[in-house]
Short mmCIF file of C-alpha atoms in Angstrom, two decimals:
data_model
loop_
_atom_site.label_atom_id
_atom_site.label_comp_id
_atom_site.label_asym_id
_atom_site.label_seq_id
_atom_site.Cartn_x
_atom_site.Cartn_y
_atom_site.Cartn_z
CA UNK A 1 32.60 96.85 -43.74
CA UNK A 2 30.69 93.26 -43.75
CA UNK A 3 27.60 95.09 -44.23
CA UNK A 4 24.56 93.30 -42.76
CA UNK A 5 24.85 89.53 -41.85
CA UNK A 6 22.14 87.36 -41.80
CA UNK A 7 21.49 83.64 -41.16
CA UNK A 8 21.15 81.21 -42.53
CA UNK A 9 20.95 82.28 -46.22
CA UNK A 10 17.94 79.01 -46.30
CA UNK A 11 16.06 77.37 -44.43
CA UNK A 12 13.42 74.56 -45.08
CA UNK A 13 11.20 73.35 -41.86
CA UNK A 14 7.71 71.19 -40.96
CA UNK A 15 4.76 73.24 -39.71
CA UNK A 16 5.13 73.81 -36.42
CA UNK A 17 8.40 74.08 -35.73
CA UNK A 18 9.87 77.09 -34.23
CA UNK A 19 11.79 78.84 -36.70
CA UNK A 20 14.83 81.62 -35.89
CA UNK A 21 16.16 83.67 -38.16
CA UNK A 22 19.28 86.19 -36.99
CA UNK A 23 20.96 89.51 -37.74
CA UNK A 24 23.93 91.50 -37.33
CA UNK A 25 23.80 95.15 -38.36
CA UNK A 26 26.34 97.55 -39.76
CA UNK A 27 28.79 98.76 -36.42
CA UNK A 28 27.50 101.59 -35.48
CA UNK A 29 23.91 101.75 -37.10
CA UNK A 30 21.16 102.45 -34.16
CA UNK A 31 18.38 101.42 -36.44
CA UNK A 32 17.19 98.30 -37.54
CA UNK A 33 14.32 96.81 -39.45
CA UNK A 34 13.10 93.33 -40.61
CA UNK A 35 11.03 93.38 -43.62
CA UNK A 36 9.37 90.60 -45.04
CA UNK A 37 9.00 89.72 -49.38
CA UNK A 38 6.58 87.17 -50.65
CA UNK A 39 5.78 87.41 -54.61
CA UNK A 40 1.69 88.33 -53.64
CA UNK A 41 2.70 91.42 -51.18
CA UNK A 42 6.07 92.42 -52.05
CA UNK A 43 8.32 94.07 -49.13
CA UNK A 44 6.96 94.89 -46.36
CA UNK A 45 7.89 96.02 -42.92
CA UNK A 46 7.71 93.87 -39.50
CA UNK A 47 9.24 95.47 -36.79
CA UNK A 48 11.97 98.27 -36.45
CA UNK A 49 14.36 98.82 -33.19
CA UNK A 50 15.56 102.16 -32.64
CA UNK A 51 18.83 101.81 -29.99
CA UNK A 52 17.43 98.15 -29.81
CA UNK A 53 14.04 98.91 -28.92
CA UNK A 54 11.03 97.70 -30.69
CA UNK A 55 9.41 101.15 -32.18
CA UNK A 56 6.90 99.52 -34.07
CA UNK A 57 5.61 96.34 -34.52
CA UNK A 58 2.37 97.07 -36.35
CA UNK A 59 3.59 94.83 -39.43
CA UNK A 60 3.79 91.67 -37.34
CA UNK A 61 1.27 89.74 -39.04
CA UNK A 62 0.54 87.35 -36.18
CA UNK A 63 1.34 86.55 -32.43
CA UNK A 64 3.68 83.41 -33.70
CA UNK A 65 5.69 86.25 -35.07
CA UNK A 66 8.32 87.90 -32.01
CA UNK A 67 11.38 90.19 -32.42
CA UNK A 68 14.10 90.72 -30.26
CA UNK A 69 17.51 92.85 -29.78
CA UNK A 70 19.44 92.31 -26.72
CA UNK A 71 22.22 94.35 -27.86
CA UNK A 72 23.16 96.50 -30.82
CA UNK A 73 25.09 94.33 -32.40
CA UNK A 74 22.04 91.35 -32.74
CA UNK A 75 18.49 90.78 -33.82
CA UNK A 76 16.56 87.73 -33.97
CA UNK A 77 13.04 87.13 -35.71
CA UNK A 78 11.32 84.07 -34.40
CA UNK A 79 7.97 82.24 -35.92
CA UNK A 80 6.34 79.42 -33.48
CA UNK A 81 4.85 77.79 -34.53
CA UNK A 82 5.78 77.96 -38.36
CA UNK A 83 3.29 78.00 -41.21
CA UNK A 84 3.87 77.24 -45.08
CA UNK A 85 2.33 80.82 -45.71
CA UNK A 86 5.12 81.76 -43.50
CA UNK A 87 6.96 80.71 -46.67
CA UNK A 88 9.31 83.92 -47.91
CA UNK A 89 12.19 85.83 -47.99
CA UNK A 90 12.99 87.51 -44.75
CA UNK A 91 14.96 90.86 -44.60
CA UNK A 92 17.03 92.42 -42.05
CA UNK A 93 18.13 96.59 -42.78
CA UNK A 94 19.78 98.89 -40.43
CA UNK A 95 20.95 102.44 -40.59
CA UNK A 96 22.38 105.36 -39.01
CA UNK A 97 19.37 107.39 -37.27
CA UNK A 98 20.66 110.66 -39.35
CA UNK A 99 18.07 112.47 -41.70
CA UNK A 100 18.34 110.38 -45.08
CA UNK A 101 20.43 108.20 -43.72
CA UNK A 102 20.08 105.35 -46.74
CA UNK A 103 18.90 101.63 -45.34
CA UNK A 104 21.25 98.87 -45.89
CA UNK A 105 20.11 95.22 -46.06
CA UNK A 106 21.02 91.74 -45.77
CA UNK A 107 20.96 88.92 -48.21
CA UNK A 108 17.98 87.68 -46.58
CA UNK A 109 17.34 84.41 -45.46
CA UNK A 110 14.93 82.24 -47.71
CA UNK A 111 11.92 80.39 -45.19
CA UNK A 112 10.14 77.64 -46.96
CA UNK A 113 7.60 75.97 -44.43
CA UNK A 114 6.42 72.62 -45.67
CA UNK B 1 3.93 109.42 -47.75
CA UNK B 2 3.03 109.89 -51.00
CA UNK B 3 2.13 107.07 -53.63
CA UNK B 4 4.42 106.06 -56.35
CA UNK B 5 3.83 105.16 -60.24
CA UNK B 6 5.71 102.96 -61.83
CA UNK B 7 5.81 100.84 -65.05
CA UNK B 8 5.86 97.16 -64.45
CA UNK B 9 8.71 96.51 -66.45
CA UNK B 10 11.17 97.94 -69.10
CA UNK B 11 13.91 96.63 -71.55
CA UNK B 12 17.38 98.35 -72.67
CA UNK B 13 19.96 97.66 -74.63
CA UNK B 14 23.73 97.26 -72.77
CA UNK B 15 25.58 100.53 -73.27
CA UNK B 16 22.72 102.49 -73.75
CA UNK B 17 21.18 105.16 -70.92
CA UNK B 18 18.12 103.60 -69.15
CA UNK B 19 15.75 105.72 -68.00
CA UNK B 20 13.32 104.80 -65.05
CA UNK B 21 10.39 107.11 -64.59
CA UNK B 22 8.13 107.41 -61.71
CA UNK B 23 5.18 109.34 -61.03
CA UNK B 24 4.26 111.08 -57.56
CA UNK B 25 1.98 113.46 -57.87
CA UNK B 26 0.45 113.97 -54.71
CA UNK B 27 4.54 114.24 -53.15
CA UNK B 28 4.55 117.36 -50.70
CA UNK B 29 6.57 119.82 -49.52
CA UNK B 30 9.00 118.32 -47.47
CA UNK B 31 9.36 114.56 -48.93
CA UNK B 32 12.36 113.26 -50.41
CA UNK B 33 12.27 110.75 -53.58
CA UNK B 34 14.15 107.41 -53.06
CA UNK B 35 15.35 105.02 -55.21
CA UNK B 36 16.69 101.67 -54.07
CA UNK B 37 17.48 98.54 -56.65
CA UNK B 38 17.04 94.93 -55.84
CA UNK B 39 18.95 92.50 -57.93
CA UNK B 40 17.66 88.73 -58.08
CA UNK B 41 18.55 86.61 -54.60
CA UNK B 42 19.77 89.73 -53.03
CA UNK B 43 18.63 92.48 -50.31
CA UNK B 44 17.59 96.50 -51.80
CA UNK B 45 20.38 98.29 -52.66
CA UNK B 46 20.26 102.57 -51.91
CA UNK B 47 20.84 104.15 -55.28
CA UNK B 48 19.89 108.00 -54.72
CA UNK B 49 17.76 110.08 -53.01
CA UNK B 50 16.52 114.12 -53.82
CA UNK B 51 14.29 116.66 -52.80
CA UNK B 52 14.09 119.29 -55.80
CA UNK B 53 17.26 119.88 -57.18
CA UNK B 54 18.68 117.15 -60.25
CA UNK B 55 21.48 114.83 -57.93
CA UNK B 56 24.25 112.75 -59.61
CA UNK B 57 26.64 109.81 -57.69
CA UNK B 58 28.84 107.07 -58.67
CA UNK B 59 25.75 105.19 -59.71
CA UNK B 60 23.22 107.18 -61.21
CA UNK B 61 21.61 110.47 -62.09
CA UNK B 62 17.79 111.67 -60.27
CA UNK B 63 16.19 114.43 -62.81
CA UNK B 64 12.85 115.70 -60.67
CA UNK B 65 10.60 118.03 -62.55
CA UNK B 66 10.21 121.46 -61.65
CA UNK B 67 6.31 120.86 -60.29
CA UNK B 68 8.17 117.47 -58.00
CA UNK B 69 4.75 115.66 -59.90
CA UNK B 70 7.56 113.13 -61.17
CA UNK B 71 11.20 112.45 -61.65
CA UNK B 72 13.64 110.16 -63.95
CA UNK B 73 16.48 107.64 -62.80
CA UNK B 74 18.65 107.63 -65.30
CA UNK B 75 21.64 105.13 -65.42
CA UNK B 76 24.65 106.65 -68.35
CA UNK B 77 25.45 103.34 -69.53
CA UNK B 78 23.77 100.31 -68.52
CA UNK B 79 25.25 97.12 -68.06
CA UNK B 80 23.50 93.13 -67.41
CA UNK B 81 24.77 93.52 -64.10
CA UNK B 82 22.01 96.87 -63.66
CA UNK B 83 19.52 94.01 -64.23
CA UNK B 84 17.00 94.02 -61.47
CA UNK B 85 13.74 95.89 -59.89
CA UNK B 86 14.22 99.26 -59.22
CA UNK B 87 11.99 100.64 -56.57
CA UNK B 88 10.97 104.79 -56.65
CA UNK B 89 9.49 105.97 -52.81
CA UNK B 90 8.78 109.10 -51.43
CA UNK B 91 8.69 109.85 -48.11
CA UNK B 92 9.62 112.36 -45.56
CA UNK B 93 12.64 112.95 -43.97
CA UNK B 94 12.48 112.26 -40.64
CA UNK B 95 13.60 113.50 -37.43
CA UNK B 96 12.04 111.56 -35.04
CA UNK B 97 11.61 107.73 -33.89
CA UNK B 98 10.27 106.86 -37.55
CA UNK B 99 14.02 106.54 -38.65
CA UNK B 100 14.73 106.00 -41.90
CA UNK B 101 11.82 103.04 -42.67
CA UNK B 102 10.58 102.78 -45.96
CA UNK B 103 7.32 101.74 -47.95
CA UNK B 104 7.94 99.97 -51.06
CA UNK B 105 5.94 99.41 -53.86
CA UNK B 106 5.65 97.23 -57.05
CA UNK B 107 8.80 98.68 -58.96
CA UNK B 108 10.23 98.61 -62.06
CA UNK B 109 11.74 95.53 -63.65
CA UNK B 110 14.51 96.44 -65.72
CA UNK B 111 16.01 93.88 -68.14
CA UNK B 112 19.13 94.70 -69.74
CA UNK B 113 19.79 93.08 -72.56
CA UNK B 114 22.77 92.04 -74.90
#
């Protein structure tokens, strides 16, 4: 098990440039979340998919900010255009849809925005 | 879900048992108490998860008072490698689209030392 992939681990870019960051969840998990971490707010949720549909995507701080998964085995989390307080660590998780079922993360990918 | 209270940050020595409270007073009924850990540079890891009764795994042990007001994480024998922020959450177990998603707060930041 590979657990969850994400890329790119880093990724340094101008203000506003379109920025994609990408995910690949556990086989077999039908949930999956993308949480953001900045020192000032901590973790917080985005969006979640549930059978790769968006569930909710109340976190989604602005309109730059979309979400997509066009099959269960893929996410991507775009920003355009890109910010510096866009600037953060950027979290995918996915689990199994079971009661208790625990969340299992990514690395993250680290967004600086100059 | 219920709020969570944690201290900022803790020290203990390598070898010895570190213990983790948490406060949740306000928990109901039917929520479950998480812990997840995040190590530096790397995604939240699942630790344990319990609902009344004391649980036990590979990785740690969850002691939850009798009233559920709070509960312990309690690690036998730490090591520098337990170093990180350990996050307590409650929240209910779901069974429908809300999955598994989780609300994290501030955490504990455990340093282990030599």
């Amino acid at each position: 098990d590979a657990g969850v992939i994400q890329s790119p681990r880093h990724e340094v870019t101008e203000m506003g440039q379109e920025v994609t960051l990408r995910c690949k969840p556990i086989s077999g998990h039908d949930y999956l979340f993308w949480y953001r971490q900045t020192m000032m707010r901590g973790l917080e949720l985005l969006i979640y998919f549930n059978n790769n549909v968006p569930i909710d995507d109340s976190g989604m701080p602005e309109d730059r900010f979309s979400a997509k998964m066009p099959n269960a085995s893929f996410s991507t989390l775009k920003i355009q255009p890109s910010e510096p307080r866009d600037s953060a660590v950027y979290f995918c998780a996915s689990s199994f849809g079971r009661v208790n079922s625990p969340l299992h993360f990514g690395n993250g990918t680290r967004l600086t925005v100059t | 879900d219920a709020k969570t209270t944690q201290p900022p940050s803790m020290d203990c020595a390598e070898g010895r048992a570190a213990n983790l409270p948490c406060n949740h007073s306000t928990i109901s009924g039917n929520e479950y108490v998480y812990w997840y850990r995040q190590i530096h540079s790397q995604g939240p890891q699942y630790i344990i998860h319990g609902l009344k009764n004391n649980e036990t795994n590979e990785m740690a042990s969850l002691i939850i008072t009798e009233d559920r007001k709070s509960s312990t994480l309690i690690l036998p024998h730490a090591t520098l490698r337990d170093t990180a922020v350990y996050y307590c959450i409650v929240r209910v177990a779901s069974y429908n689209n809300a999955g598994n998603m989780l609300t994290f707060g501030g955490g504990t930041r455990l340093m282990v030392k030599p």
